[in-house]
Short mmCIF file of C-alpha atoms and ligand atoms in Angstrom, two decimals:
data_model
loop_
_atom_site.label_atom_id
_atom_site.label_comp_id
_atom_site.label_asym_id
_atom_site.label_seq_id
_atom_site.Cartn_x
_atom_site.Cartn_y
_atom_site.Cartn_z
CA MET A 183 -47.05 -101.63 -105.00
CA SER A 184 -45.70 -101.13 -101.52
CA GLY A 185 -42.59 -103.17 -100.72
CA VAL A 186 -41.87 -103.87 -104.37
CA GLY A 187 -38.65 -101.85 -104.36
CA LYS A 188 -39.75 -98.41 -105.55
CA GLY A 189 -37.40 -96.81 -103.05
CA VAL A 190 -34.33 -98.70 -104.23
CA ALA A 191 -35.37 -98.18 -107.87
CA THR A 192 -35.72 -94.42 -107.30
CA ALA A 193 -32.43 -94.27 -105.39
CA SER A 194 -30.65 -96.28 -108.09
CA ILE A 195 -31.86 -94.04 -110.89
CA GLY A 196 -30.62 -91.13 -108.78
CA ALA A 197 -27.22 -92.78 -108.34
CA LEU A 198 -26.89 -93.28 -112.10
CA LEU A 199 -27.87 -89.70 -112.89
CA LYS A 200 -25.37 -88.48 -110.32
CA ALA A 201 -22.74 -90.68 -111.91
CA ARG A 202 -23.39 -88.65 -115.08
CA GLY A 203 -22.45 -85.49 -113.26
CA LEU A 204 -26.02 -84.26 -112.76
CA ARG A 205 -27.28 -82.71 -109.54
CA VAL A 206 -30.02 -84.90 -108.16
CA THR A 207 -32.45 -84.75 -105.29
CA ALA A 208 -35.31 -87.04 -104.31
CA VAL A 209 -38.70 -86.56 -102.69
CA LYS A 210 -40.78 -89.22 -100.98
CA ILE A 211 -44.55 -88.90 -100.76
CA ASP A 212 -46.34 -91.09 -98.24
CA PRO A 213 -50.10 -91.37 -98.64
CA TYR A 214 -51.06 -91.68 -94.97
CA VAL A 215 -52.72 -88.99 -92.88
CA ASN A 216 -50.12 -88.97 -90.09
CA ILE A 217 -48.07 -85.79 -90.37
CA ASP A 218 -44.94 -87.94 -90.17
CA PRO A 219 -44.17 -91.55 -89.13
CA GLY A 220 -42.62 -90.44 -85.82
CA THR A 221 -45.65 -91.38 -83.78
CA MET A 222 -46.20 -94.74 -85.46
CA ASN A 223 -45.43 -98.14 -84.03
CA PRO A 224 -42.31 -99.60 -85.70
CA VAL A 225 -44.26 -102.76 -86.49
CA GLU A 226 -46.71 -100.62 -88.48
CA HIS A 227 -44.18 -98.54 -90.26
CA GLY A 228 -40.68 -99.94 -89.99
CA GLU A 229 -37.81 -97.61 -89.25
CA VAL A 230 -38.25 -93.91 -88.77
CA PHE A 231 -35.37 -92.13 -90.47
CA VAL A 232 -34.33 -88.63 -89.38
CA THR A 233 -32.86 -85.97 -91.68
CA LYS A 234 -30.15 -83.60 -90.51
CA ASP A 235 -32.75 -80.85 -90.01
CA GLY A 236 -34.80 -83.12 -87.78
CA GLN A 237 -37.57 -84.37 -90.07
CA GLU A 238 -38.85 -87.79 -89.02
CA CYS A 239 -39.52 -89.61 -92.25
CA ASP A 240 -39.77 -92.83 -94.15
CA GLN A 241 -36.84 -95.22 -94.45
CA ASP A 242 -36.72 -94.52 -98.19
CA ILE A 243 -35.13 -91.16 -97.41
CA GLY A 244 -32.36 -93.23 -95.80
CA ASN A 245 -32.02 -95.20 -99.03
CA TYR A 246 -31.83 -91.99 -101.05
CA GLU A 247 -29.12 -90.61 -98.76
CA ARG A 248 -27.14 -93.83 -98.98
CA PHE A 249 -27.39 -94.11 -102.76
CA LEU A 250 -26.96 -90.42 -103.57
CA ASN A 251 -24.31 -90.04 -100.88
CA GLU A 252 -25.92 -86.75 -99.91
CA ASP A 253 -27.81 -85.34 -96.94
CA LEU A 254 -31.46 -84.59 -97.71
CA SER A 255 -33.72 -82.26 -95.77
CA SER A 256 -37.31 -81.93 -94.61
CA ASP A 257 -38.16 -80.51 -98.07
CA CYS A 258 -37.76 -84.04 -99.39
CA TYR A 259 -40.63 -85.58 -97.47
CA MET A 260 -44.39 -85.16 -97.39
CA THR A 261 -47.49 -87.08 -96.32
CA THR A 262 -51.16 -86.53 -97.06
CA GLY A 263 -51.43 -85.23 -93.50
CA SER A 264 -48.66 -82.68 -93.87
CA ILE A 265 -50.08 -81.41 -97.17
CA TYR A 266 -53.58 -80.94 -95.77
CA TRP A 267 -52.13 -79.37 -92.63
CA ASN A 268 -50.36 -76.71 -94.70
CA VAL A 269 -53.39 -75.99 -96.85
CA ILE A 270 -55.70 -75.69 -93.84
CA THR A 271 -53.22 -73.54 -91.91
CA ARG A 272 -52.86 -71.23 -94.90
CA GLU A 273 -56.64 -71.00 -95.29
CA ARG A 274 -57.00 -70.01 -91.62
CA ALA A 275 -54.44 -67.27 -92.19
CA MET A 276 -56.46 -65.87 -95.14
CA GLY A 277 -53.72 -67.15 -97.44
CA TYR A 278 -56.30 -67.98 -100.13
CA HIS A 279 -57.79 -64.48 -99.91
CA GLY A 280 -61.36 -65.59 -99.35
CA LYS A 281 -61.50 -68.11 -102.20
CA THR A 282 -63.15 -71.51 -101.83
CA VAL A 283 -60.37 -73.96 -101.02
CA GLU A 284 -60.96 -77.30 -102.70
CA VAL A 285 -59.38 -80.72 -102.70
CA VAL A 286 -58.72 -80.25 -106.40
CA PRO A 287 -56.78 -78.18 -107.37
CA HIS A 288 -55.48 -76.88 -104.05
CA ILE A 289 -54.13 -80.12 -102.67
CA PRO A 290 -52.21 -81.12 -105.85
CA LEU A 291 -51.01 -77.51 -106.17
CA GLU A 292 -49.62 -77.67 -102.65
CA VAL A 293 -47.86 -80.93 -103.56
CA ILE A 294 -46.38 -79.32 -106.68
CA GLY A 295 -45.29 -76.29 -104.68
CA ARG A 296 -43.47 -78.50 -102.20
CA ILE A 297 -41.72 -80.46 -104.96
CA LYS A 298 -40.56 -77.21 -106.55
CA VAL A 299 -39.17 -75.96 -103.25
CA ALA A 300 -37.16 -79.18 -102.84
CA ALA A 301 -35.79 -78.84 -106.38
CA LYS A 302 -34.95 -75.16 -106.01
CA ARG A 303 -33.28 -75.35 -102.62
CA THR A 304 -30.97 -78.11 -103.80
CA ASN A 305 -30.46 -76.55 -107.22
CA ALA A 306 -31.20 -79.97 -108.68
CA ASP A 307 -31.08 -80.80 -112.39
CA VAL A 308 -33.35 -83.75 -111.73
CA THR A 309 -35.82 -84.26 -108.87
CA LEU A 310 -36.95 -87.82 -108.38
CA ILE A 311 -40.37 -88.15 -106.81
CA GLU A 312 -41.52 -91.42 -105.35
CA ILE A 313 -45.25 -91.80 -104.81
CA GLY A 314 -45.91 -94.38 -102.10
CA GLY A 315 -48.62 -97.02 -102.27
CA THR A 316 -50.16 -98.64 -105.33
CA VAL A 317 -51.75 -97.13 -108.44
CA GLY A 318 -55.48 -97.42 -108.28
CA GLU A 319 -55.78 -97.01 -104.56
CA TYR A 320 -57.85 -94.14 -103.30
CA GLN A 321 -55.09 -92.82 -101.07
CA ASN A 322 -52.58 -91.60 -103.60
CA ILE A 323 -54.85 -90.34 -106.36
CA LEU A 324 -54.21 -86.68 -105.47
CA PHE A 325 -50.49 -87.21 -105.85
CA LEU A 326 -51.01 -88.77 -109.28
CA GLU A 327 -53.17 -85.76 -110.04
CA ALA A 328 -50.25 -83.53 -109.06
CA ALA A 329 -48.01 -85.48 -111.46
CA ARG A 330 -50.59 -85.08 -114.23
CA MET A 331 -50.82 -81.33 -113.65
CA MET A 332 -47.03 -80.95 -113.57
CA ARG A 333 -46.72 -82.82 -116.82
CA LEU A 334 -49.38 -80.69 -118.45
CA GLU A 335 -47.49 -77.57 -117.38
CA GLN A 336 -44.03 -78.79 -118.45
CA PRO A 337 -44.49 -81.79 -120.74
CA LYS A 338 -40.82 -82.02 -121.71
CA ASP A 339 -39.57 -81.88 -118.15
CA VAL A 340 -41.65 -84.57 -116.49
CA MET A 341 -41.41 -88.30 -117.03
CA VAL A 342 -43.29 -91.10 -115.34
CA ALA A 343 -41.90 -94.51 -114.42
CA LEU A 344 -44.16 -97.31 -113.27
CA VAL A 345 -42.57 -99.83 -110.93
CA SER A 346 -44.51 -103.04 -111.19
CA TYR A 347 -44.24 -106.61 -109.98
CA LEU A 348 -44.30 -109.54 -112.36
CA PRO A 349 -45.17 -112.73 -110.51
CA VAL A 350 -43.84 -116.17 -111.44
CA PRO A 351 -46.54 -118.46 -109.98
CA GLY A 352 -44.99 -121.64 -108.63
CA ASN A 353 -47.46 -123.94 -110.36
CA LEU A 354 -46.79 -122.35 -113.77
CA GLY A 355 -43.13 -121.43 -113.53
CA GLU A 356 -43.86 -118.72 -116.06
CA MET A 357 -43.61 -114.97 -115.58
CA LYS A 358 -46.95 -113.19 -115.90
CA SER A 359 -47.17 -109.70 -117.35
CA LYS A 360 -50.95 -109.20 -117.11
CA PRO A 361 -50.95 -107.53 -113.65
CA THR A 362 -48.48 -104.96 -115.01
CA GLN A 363 -50.69 -104.34 -118.03
CA TYR A 364 -53.59 -103.66 -115.67
CA ALA A 365 -51.45 -101.41 -113.50
CA CYS A 366 -50.60 -99.42 -116.61
CA ARG A 367 -54.28 -99.12 -117.55
CA THR A 368 -55.05 -97.92 -114.04
CA LEU A 369 -52.34 -95.31 -114.36
CA ASN A 370 -53.80 -94.31 -117.72
CA GLY A 371 -57.13 -93.88 -115.94
CA ALA A 372 -55.46 -91.28 -113.72
CA GLY A 373 -54.40 -89.42 -116.87
CA LEU A 374 -50.80 -90.62 -116.85
CA GLN A 375 -48.97 -92.62 -119.49
CA PRO A 376 -45.75 -94.18 -118.20
CA ASP A 377 -42.55 -93.43 -120.12
CA MET A 378 -40.82 -96.39 -118.55
CA ILE A 379 -41.87 -99.59 -116.81
CA ILE A 380 -39.50 -101.04 -114.24
CA CYS A 381 -40.30 -104.72 -113.99
CA ARG A 382 -39.57 -106.12 -110.56
CA SER A 383 -39.49 -109.86 -110.39
CA SER A 384 -37.59 -112.81 -109.04
CA ASN A 385 -36.19 -113.38 -112.55
CA PRO A 386 -35.01 -111.17 -115.39
CA VAL A 387 -37.69 -110.18 -117.90
CA ASP A 388 -37.07 -111.74 -121.29
CA ASP A 389 -37.56 -110.13 -124.69
CA VAL A 390 -40.86 -111.91 -125.30
CA ARG A 391 -42.42 -110.27 -122.25
CA LYS A 392 -40.71 -106.96 -122.89
CA LYS A 393 -42.32 -106.93 -126.32
CA LYS A 394 -45.71 -107.87 -124.92
CA LEU A 395 -45.53 -105.08 -122.36
CA SER A 396 -44.28 -102.63 -124.95
CA ILE A 397 -47.24 -103.29 -127.26
CA ASN A 398 -49.90 -103.47 -124.56
CA CYS A 399 -48.69 -100.55 -122.48
CA SER A 400 -47.57 -98.26 -125.32
CA VAL A 401 -44.02 -98.05 -124.06
CA GLU A 402 -40.98 -98.51 -126.27
CA GLN A 403 -39.38 -101.90 -125.72
CA VAL A 404 -36.12 -100.28 -124.57
CA ASP A 405 -38.12 -98.60 -121.82
CA VAL A 406 -39.28 -101.89 -120.36
CA ILE A 407 -36.63 -102.42 -117.73
CA SER A 408 -35.73 -105.78 -116.31
CA ALA A 409 -35.20 -105.47 -112.55
CA PRO A 410 -34.79 -108.94 -111.04
CA ASP A 411 -33.99 -109.56 -107.38
CA CYS A 412 -30.32 -108.96 -106.56
CA ASP A 413 -28.22 -110.32 -103.70
CA SER A 414 -27.48 -106.78 -102.60
CA ILE A 415 -29.48 -103.62 -103.19
CA TYR A 416 -26.20 -101.87 -104.05
CA GLU A 417 -26.01 -104.00 -107.17
CA VAL A 418 -29.15 -102.36 -108.58
CA PRO A 419 -27.44 -99.23 -110.01
CA LEU A 420 -25.09 -101.55 -111.96
CA ARG A 421 -27.98 -103.65 -113.26
CA PHE A 422 -29.91 -100.51 -114.22
CA ARG A 423 -26.87 -99.27 -116.09
CA ASP A 424 -26.85 -102.53 -118.08
CA GLU A 425 -30.48 -101.79 -118.98
CA HIS A 426 -29.52 -98.23 -120.06
CA VAL A 427 -31.96 -96.67 -117.61
CA SER A 428 -30.23 -93.31 -117.15
CA GLU A 429 -29.53 -93.03 -120.88
CA ARG A 430 -33.26 -93.21 -121.48
CA VAL A 431 -34.05 -90.72 -118.71
CA VAL A 432 -31.49 -88.22 -119.97
CA LYS A 433 -32.83 -88.56 -123.51
CA LYS A 434 -36.45 -88.07 -122.51
CA LEU A 435 -35.73 -85.07 -120.31
CA GLY A 436 -33.39 -83.48 -122.85
CA LEU A 437 -30.46 -83.43 -120.45
CA PRO A 438 -26.85 -83.39 -121.67
CA LYS A 439 -25.28 -86.72 -122.51
CA ALA A 440 -22.27 -87.64 -120.42
CA THR A 441 -20.24 -90.67 -119.51
CA VAL A 442 -21.52 -92.59 -116.53
CA ARG A 443 -18.76 -92.87 -113.97
CA MET A 444 -19.52 -96.08 -112.13
CA LYS A 445 -16.12 -96.78 -110.58
CA PRO A 446 -17.24 -96.27 -106.96
CA TRP A 447 -20.18 -98.63 -107.55
CA ASN A 448 -17.99 -101.21 -109.28
CA ASP A 449 -15.48 -101.03 -106.42
CA LEU A 450 -18.25 -101.42 -103.86
CA PHE A 451 -19.59 -104.42 -105.73
CA LYS A 452 -16.11 -105.97 -105.74
CA ASN A 453 -15.86 -105.44 -101.99
CA ILE A 454 -19.29 -106.98 -101.43
CA SER A 455 -18.71 -110.05 -103.55
CA GLY A 456 -15.10 -110.43 -102.40
CA ALA A 457 -15.94 -110.54 -98.70
CA LYS A 458 -16.02 -114.22 -97.82
CA ARG A 459 -14.95 -114.51 -94.18
CA PRO A 460 -17.96 -113.77 -92.00
CA VAL A 461 -18.25 -111.40 -89.07
CA ARG A 462 -21.23 -112.28 -86.90
CA ILE A 463 -23.12 -109.44 -85.30
CA GLY A 464 -25.94 -110.09 -82.86
CA VAL A 465 -28.58 -107.36 -82.86
CA VAL A 466 -30.48 -107.66 -79.61
CA GLY A 467 -33.86 -105.98 -79.95
CA LYS A 468 -37.59 -106.43 -79.75
CA TYR A 469 -40.42 -106.04 -82.30
CA PHE A 470 -40.56 -109.72 -83.17
CA SER A 471 -44.29 -110.13 -83.05
CA THR A 472 -44.81 -110.12 -86.79
CA GLY A 473 -41.74 -112.03 -87.73
CA ASP A 474 -38.14 -111.44 -88.64
CA PHE A 475 -38.98 -109.44 -91.72
CA THR A 476 -40.58 -106.65 -89.75
CA LEU A 477 -37.76 -106.66 -87.28
CA SER A 478 -35.08 -106.12 -89.86
CA ASP A 479 -37.24 -103.43 -91.44
CA ALA A 480 -37.54 -101.59 -88.15
CA TYR A 481 -33.75 -101.52 -87.92
CA LEU A 482 -33.04 -100.97 -91.59
CA SER A 483 -30.34 -98.32 -91.26
CA VAL A 484 -28.62 -100.31 -88.52
CA LEU A 485 -28.55 -103.31 -90.81
CA GLU A 486 -27.16 -101.26 -93.67
CA ALA A 487 -24.55 -99.60 -91.45
CA ILE A 488 -23.29 -103.02 -90.26
CA LYS A 489 -23.01 -104.11 -93.88
CA HIS A 490 -21.12 -100.97 -94.96
CA ALA A 491 -18.62 -101.40 -92.13
CA ALA A 492 -18.21 -105.15 -92.71
CA TRP A 493 -17.52 -104.72 -96.43
CA ALA A 494 -15.00 -101.97 -95.70
CA ALA A 495 -13.31 -104.37 -93.27
CA GLY A 496 -13.27 -107.09 -95.94
CA ARG A 497 -15.78 -109.25 -94.08
CA LYS A 498 -19.10 -110.81 -94.99
CA PRO A 499 -21.75 -109.46 -92.62
CA GLN A 500 -23.75 -112.14 -90.87
CA ILE A 501 -26.49 -110.60 -88.78
CA GLU A 502 -28.34 -112.50 -86.07
CA TRP A 503 -31.62 -111.00 -84.87
CA LEU A 504 -31.83 -111.81 -81.20
CA ASN A 505 -34.90 -111.41 -79.06
CA SER A 506 -34.16 -109.68 -75.77
CA GLU A 507 -37.52 -110.70 -74.29
CA GLU A 508 -36.45 -114.32 -74.51
CA TYR A 509 -33.39 -113.55 -72.34
CA GLU A 510 -35.62 -112.40 -69.50
CA ARG A 511 -37.18 -115.87 -69.37
CA ASP A 512 -34.20 -117.97 -70.29
CA ARG A 513 -30.64 -116.88 -69.53
CA LYS A 514 -29.19 -120.09 -70.91
CA ALA A 515 -30.66 -119.26 -74.29
CA MET A 516 -28.91 -115.90 -74.07
CA THR A 517 -25.50 -117.42 -73.32
CA THR A 518 -25.86 -119.96 -76.11
CA GLN A 519 -26.78 -117.25 -78.60
CA LEU A 520 -24.29 -114.60 -77.51
CA LYS A 521 -21.45 -117.12 -77.36
CA ASN A 522 -21.85 -117.49 -81.08
CA VAL A 523 -21.54 -113.87 -82.14
CA ASP A 524 -18.43 -111.70 -82.59
CA GLY A 525 -20.11 -108.45 -81.61
CA ILE A 526 -23.26 -107.39 -79.76
CA LEU A 527 -25.30 -104.40 -80.87
CA ILE A 528 -28.22 -102.88 -78.98
CA PRO A 529 -30.20 -100.57 -81.27
CA GLY A 530 -32.53 -97.71 -80.34
CA GLY A 531 -35.92 -98.38 -78.82
CA PHE A 532 -38.78 -97.13 -76.69
CA GLY A 533 -40.85 -98.35 -73.77
CA THR A 534 -40.57 -101.20 -71.34
CA ARG A 535 -40.80 -104.41 -73.31
CA GLY A 536 -37.56 -106.32 -73.66
CA VAL A 537 -35.53 -103.79 -71.70
CA GLU A 538 -34.31 -106.10 -68.94
CA GLY A 539 -33.14 -108.65 -71.51
CA LYS A 540 -31.13 -105.96 -73.27
CA ILE A 541 -29.47 -105.01 -69.97
CA LEU A 542 -28.52 -108.69 -69.46
CA ALA A 543 -26.98 -108.79 -72.94
CA ILE A 544 -24.97 -105.63 -72.18
CA GLN A 545 -23.72 -107.14 -68.93
CA TYR A 546 -22.64 -110.22 -70.88
CA ALA A 547 -20.78 -108.09 -73.45
CA ARG A 548 -19.04 -106.11 -70.70
CA GLU A 549 -18.02 -109.09 -68.57
CA LYS A 550 -17.03 -111.41 -71.43
CA LYS A 551 -15.24 -108.58 -73.21
CA ILE A 552 -17.24 -108.97 -76.41
CA PRO A 553 -17.23 -105.92 -78.70
CA PHE A 554 -20.36 -103.91 -77.98
CA LEU A 555 -22.06 -101.00 -79.70
CA GLY A 556 -25.05 -99.34 -78.04
CA ILE A 557 -27.27 -96.92 -79.90
CA CYS A 558 -29.55 -94.39 -78.18
CA TYR A 559 -31.62 -96.65 -75.91
CA GLY A 560 -28.65 -99.01 -76.11
CA MET A 561 -26.45 -96.29 -74.62
CA GLN A 562 -28.94 -95.44 -71.90
CA LEU A 563 -29.24 -99.11 -70.95
CA ALA A 564 -25.45 -99.46 -70.85
CA VAL A 565 -25.34 -96.64 -68.30
CA ILE A 566 -28.06 -98.37 -66.27
CA GLU A 567 -26.18 -101.67 -66.46
CA THR A 568 -23.05 -100.09 -64.98
CA ALA A 569 -25.02 -98.31 -62.27
CA ARG A 570 -26.78 -101.51 -61.26
CA HIS A 571 -23.96 -104.02 -61.47
CA ILE A 572 -20.80 -102.04 -60.72
CA LEU A 573 -22.04 -99.27 -58.46
CA LYS A 574 -24.56 -101.73 -57.00
CA TRP A 575 -27.42 -99.26 -57.29
CA LYS A 576 -29.95 -102.03 -57.69
CA ASP A 577 -32.77 -99.62 -58.34
CA ALA A 578 -30.93 -97.61 -61.03
CA SER A 579 -33.14 -97.07 -64.03
CA SER A 580 -34.56 -94.70 -66.61
CA THR A 581 -37.71 -92.81 -65.72
CA GLU A 582 -38.97 -94.03 -69.10
CA PHE A 583 -39.64 -97.50 -67.70
CA ASN A 584 -39.45 -96.88 -63.95
CA PRO A 585 -40.83 -93.42 -63.13
CA SER A 586 -40.34 -93.94 -59.37
CA THR A 587 -36.69 -95.09 -59.41
CA THR A 588 -34.53 -93.68 -56.61
CA LYS A 589 -31.53 -93.56 -58.98
CA PRO A 590 -32.76 -91.99 -62.24
CA VAL A 591 -29.44 -92.28 -64.08
CA ILE A 592 -31.43 -91.69 -67.27
CA HIS A 593 -34.15 -89.08 -67.08
CA LEU A 594 -36.35 -86.87 -69.22
CA MET A 595 -34.60 -83.80 -70.63
CA ASP A 596 -35.86 -80.56 -69.07
CA GLU A 597 -37.41 -79.29 -72.26
CA GLN A 598 -39.30 -82.56 -72.61
CA GLU A 599 -41.14 -82.43 -69.26
CA GLU A 600 -43.59 -79.79 -70.41
CA LYS A 601 -44.16 -81.47 -73.78
CA MET A 602 -45.07 -84.75 -72.13
CA LYS A 603 -47.47 -83.01 -69.76
CA ASN A 604 -49.27 -81.54 -72.77
CA SER A 605 -49.30 -84.82 -74.75
CA ASP A 606 -47.17 -83.07 -77.34
CA TYR A 607 -45.73 -86.21 -78.93
CA GLY A 608 -45.52 -85.39 -82.65
CA GLY A 609 -42.13 -84.26 -83.95
CA SER A 610 -41.17 -83.13 -80.46
CA MET A 611 -38.15 -85.26 -79.57
CA ARG A 612 -34.60 -83.96 -79.75
CA LEU A 613 -34.33 -84.51 -83.48
CA GLY A 614 -31.70 -84.28 -86.19
CA ASP A 615 -28.11 -83.05 -86.20
CA TYR A 616 -26.55 -81.78 -82.99
CA PRO A 617 -22.83 -81.21 -82.49
CA CYS A 618 -20.83 -83.52 -80.29
CA LYS A 619 -17.39 -82.68 -78.93
CA LEU A 620 -15.05 -85.67 -78.70
CA LEU A 621 -12.73 -85.88 -75.74
CA SER A 622 -9.04 -86.46 -76.40
CA GLY A 623 -7.51 -89.81 -75.64
CA THR A 624 -10.77 -91.67 -76.18
CA LYS A 625 -11.68 -94.40 -78.69
CA ALA A 626 -14.42 -92.21 -80.13
CA ARG A 627 -11.97 -89.36 -80.80
CA LYS A 628 -9.56 -91.75 -82.46
CA LEU A 629 -12.23 -93.34 -84.62
CA TYR A 630 -13.64 -90.06 -85.92
CA GLY A 631 -10.23 -88.44 -86.22
CA LYS A 632 -11.56 -85.00 -85.28
CA ASP A 633 -12.75 -83.00 -82.30
CA LEU A 634 -16.24 -82.01 -83.36
CA ILE A 635 -18.81 -84.14 -85.15
CA LEU A 636 -22.45 -83.81 -86.18
CA GLU A 637 -24.70 -86.81 -85.76
CA ARG A 638 -28.45 -87.48 -85.94
CA HIS A 639 -30.61 -87.68 -82.85
CA ARG A 640 -34.05 -88.95 -81.93
CA HIS A 641 -34.65 -89.16 -78.19
CA ARG A 642 -36.42 -87.60 -75.19
CA PHE A 643 -34.38 -89.03 -72.36
CA GLU A 644 -30.78 -88.36 -71.48
CA TYR A 645 -27.87 -89.36 -69.25
CA ASN A 646 -28.45 -87.64 -65.92
CA PRO A 647 -25.37 -85.42 -65.31
CA HIS A 648 -25.99 -85.61 -61.56
CA TYR A 649 -24.53 -89.15 -61.55
CA ARG A 650 -21.75 -88.56 -64.08
CA LYS A 651 -18.82 -88.36 -61.66
CA LYS A 652 -19.67 -91.59 -59.88
CA LEU A 653 -20.46 -93.42 -63.10
CA GLU A 654 -17.20 -92.29 -64.72
CA LYS A 655 -15.19 -93.61 -61.74
CA THR A 656 -16.23 -97.14 -62.75
CA GLY A 657 -14.36 -96.70 -66.04
CA LEU A 658 -17.43 -95.94 -68.12
CA VAL A 659 -16.30 -92.51 -69.29
CA VAL A 660 -18.11 -89.89 -71.31
CA SER A 661 -16.08 -89.62 -74.52
CA GLY A 662 -18.43 -87.31 -76.40
CA GLU A 663 -20.60 -84.49 -75.11
CA SER A 664 -22.55 -81.47 -76.30
CA PRO A 665 -20.17 -78.50 -76.80
CA ASP A 666 -21.39 -76.89 -73.54
CA GLY A 667 -20.73 -80.17 -71.72
CA SER A 668 -24.30 -80.49 -70.48
CA LEU A 669 -25.37 -83.59 -72.43
CA ALA A 670 -23.52 -86.89 -72.69
CA GLU A 671 -23.34 -88.03 -76.30
CA ILE A 672 -20.99 -91.03 -76.15
CA VAL A 673 -19.87 -93.30 -73.33
CA GLU A 674 -17.12 -95.88 -73.55
CA LEU A 675 -15.56 -98.38 -71.24
CA LYS A 676 -11.86 -98.40 -70.49
CA ASN A 677 -10.11 -101.78 -70.36
CA HIS A 678 -12.46 -103.43 -72.79
CA PRO A 679 -11.68 -104.35 -76.43
CA PHE A 680 -14.62 -102.25 -77.66
CA PHE A 681 -17.49 -101.02 -75.55
CA VAL A 682 -18.87 -97.80 -77.03
CA ALA A 683 -22.41 -96.42 -76.94
CA SER A 684 -23.84 -93.23 -78.39
CA GLN A 685 -26.91 -91.18 -77.61
CA PHE A 686 -27.15 -90.33 -81.32
CA HIS A 687 -27.88 -92.69 -84.19
CA PRO A 688 -24.60 -93.31 -86.05
CA GLU A 689 -26.38 -95.67 -88.46
CA MET A 690 -28.15 -92.74 -90.09
CA THR A 691 -24.99 -91.18 -91.47
CA SER A 692 -23.42 -94.41 -92.65
CA ARG A 693 -23.01 -94.71 -96.41
CA PRO A 694 -21.97 -97.73 -98.48
CA MET A 695 -18.85 -95.90 -99.61
CA ARG A 696 -18.27 -94.11 -96.30
CA PRO A 697 -19.08 -96.30 -93.28
CA ASN A 698 -19.77 -94.55 -90.00
CA PRO A 699 -16.61 -94.51 -87.81
CA LEU A 700 -18.32 -96.03 -84.75
CA PHE A 701 -19.70 -98.90 -86.82
CA LEU A 702 -16.34 -99.39 -88.50
CA GLY A 703 -14.55 -99.50 -85.15
CA PHE A 704 -17.11 -101.90 -83.76
CA VAL A 705 -17.13 -104.29 -86.71
CA LYS A 706 -13.33 -104.27 -86.92
CA ALA A 707 -13.11 -105.12 -83.22
CA ALA A 708 -15.64 -107.91 -83.77
CA ALA A 709 -13.71 -109.16 -86.81
CA GLY A 710 -10.54 -109.19 -84.71
CA LYS A 711 -12.13 -111.76 -82.46
CA ARG A 712 -11.95 -114.50 -85.07
N1 LIG B 250 -36.46 -94.17 -75.54
C1 LIG B 250 -35.26 -93.43 -75.47
C2 LIG B 250 -35.49 -91.93 -75.45
O1 LIG B 250 -36.53 -91.46 -75.82
C3 LIG B 250 -34.33 -93.81 -76.60
C4 LIG B 250 -34.81 -93.41 -77.93
C5 LIG B 250 -34.14 -94.15 -79.04
O2 LIG B 250 -33.51 -95.17 -78.83
N2 LIG B 250 -34.28 -93.66 -80.26
O3 LIG B 250 -34.61 -91.19 -75.09
#
């Protein structure tokens, strides 16, 4: 079922297998027809994560990277659209040598081929494959078919885990296992017998229900895994270890037994539960229309990166989701809200809505000397704020939301002009890792502790170098740039406790055990305020 925690379950199994010394990679399959989520509305999809090689993908890839502490690549992601696209392109190129190309077997074979490439390129001992959606729905049947065919080909090397939700209806107060039994039957109908059932629920699954599920689903009782809600997702690997999950996986796949080294996870857990003093971070964004849940989902990696940094700083992260659109109508509301946070963060974004409110929040952070971190759009808007309020270029803007501005301090990158003219929107932004040179004597250089870094990008617009000299005179200096000096990557304000903004997305390289330096600097500055 979507949203039930398959991603965290997959990532946690991966973490445990890695803790046994195995090489692990993970693949996410999304059942929609879009080639990737890059063109989808964040309210529809949540966050778009970007791999180092520039693949726009599902936020689960972010979870895998955070739990496995490894960079994944475009090999690790596929959608129904991308699979069909490949098959059709190959057919047009006579790649099937005149044969009839059919949904079955050619689509599942393409899926299997892609999985094998991911496994081979990473030299993985175990490849975890997460099939999105719910068993029984029409959309993912071909992926289940791929799993069935793989298992037929290599029965000893493939195992299937069903992640299922066990409701505890309020009026009964009793956990129900029937929906899981039906899910198992549905999976059986697709020709797959689960080897393991991961039982997601608000409560732990007791032995009575484990036994019931074991008998009715033909799974050994030890393979019915209790997976109750946890305070932190980073607790899940520890809980799975208590349920002997990786022991069972290793046994079934005939992999060598080894001790599970969980020290980093135990230490992280200690940090998380030991952090009592809060640090309050206000995330000023938009996307509120369907409620707070969607908002935090759209900024998932940002949220995680704040947490990683806070725990490393010994603080309890307290995140306030603040609506920039409200600030446009009501400045008092803004002051009341921003007075109560220790740090202000403006995440990435697109389009016009809520932009002016974000600029007001940046002005507040600058003038009141509140630690500020701007990401992508947040950086561009910080540049606009300085141009408007310090240089007094009232019309300063980005051509993204004011195409006729007389002071386009943020403008479309050259290579993007043509793409936009041709409505070439899919996968066409400046995506993935690009190097950034850090300038000596700056906060950014100090935080990273080196001269050259690689960070993930996802943008079309950029800081207009034409205005750089004048903008830098205000004290808003470029502290990171592309190695040839043509693109601004980081700006920071002198004479401010912490005012740093990056064109790249530092949240995407943050890991629970290795917080991103910009986030760490920001959260520490915020923590210093109290
Ligand atoms: N909309 C801006 C651009 O395309 C910023 C993108 C972002 O924040 N990810 O450049």
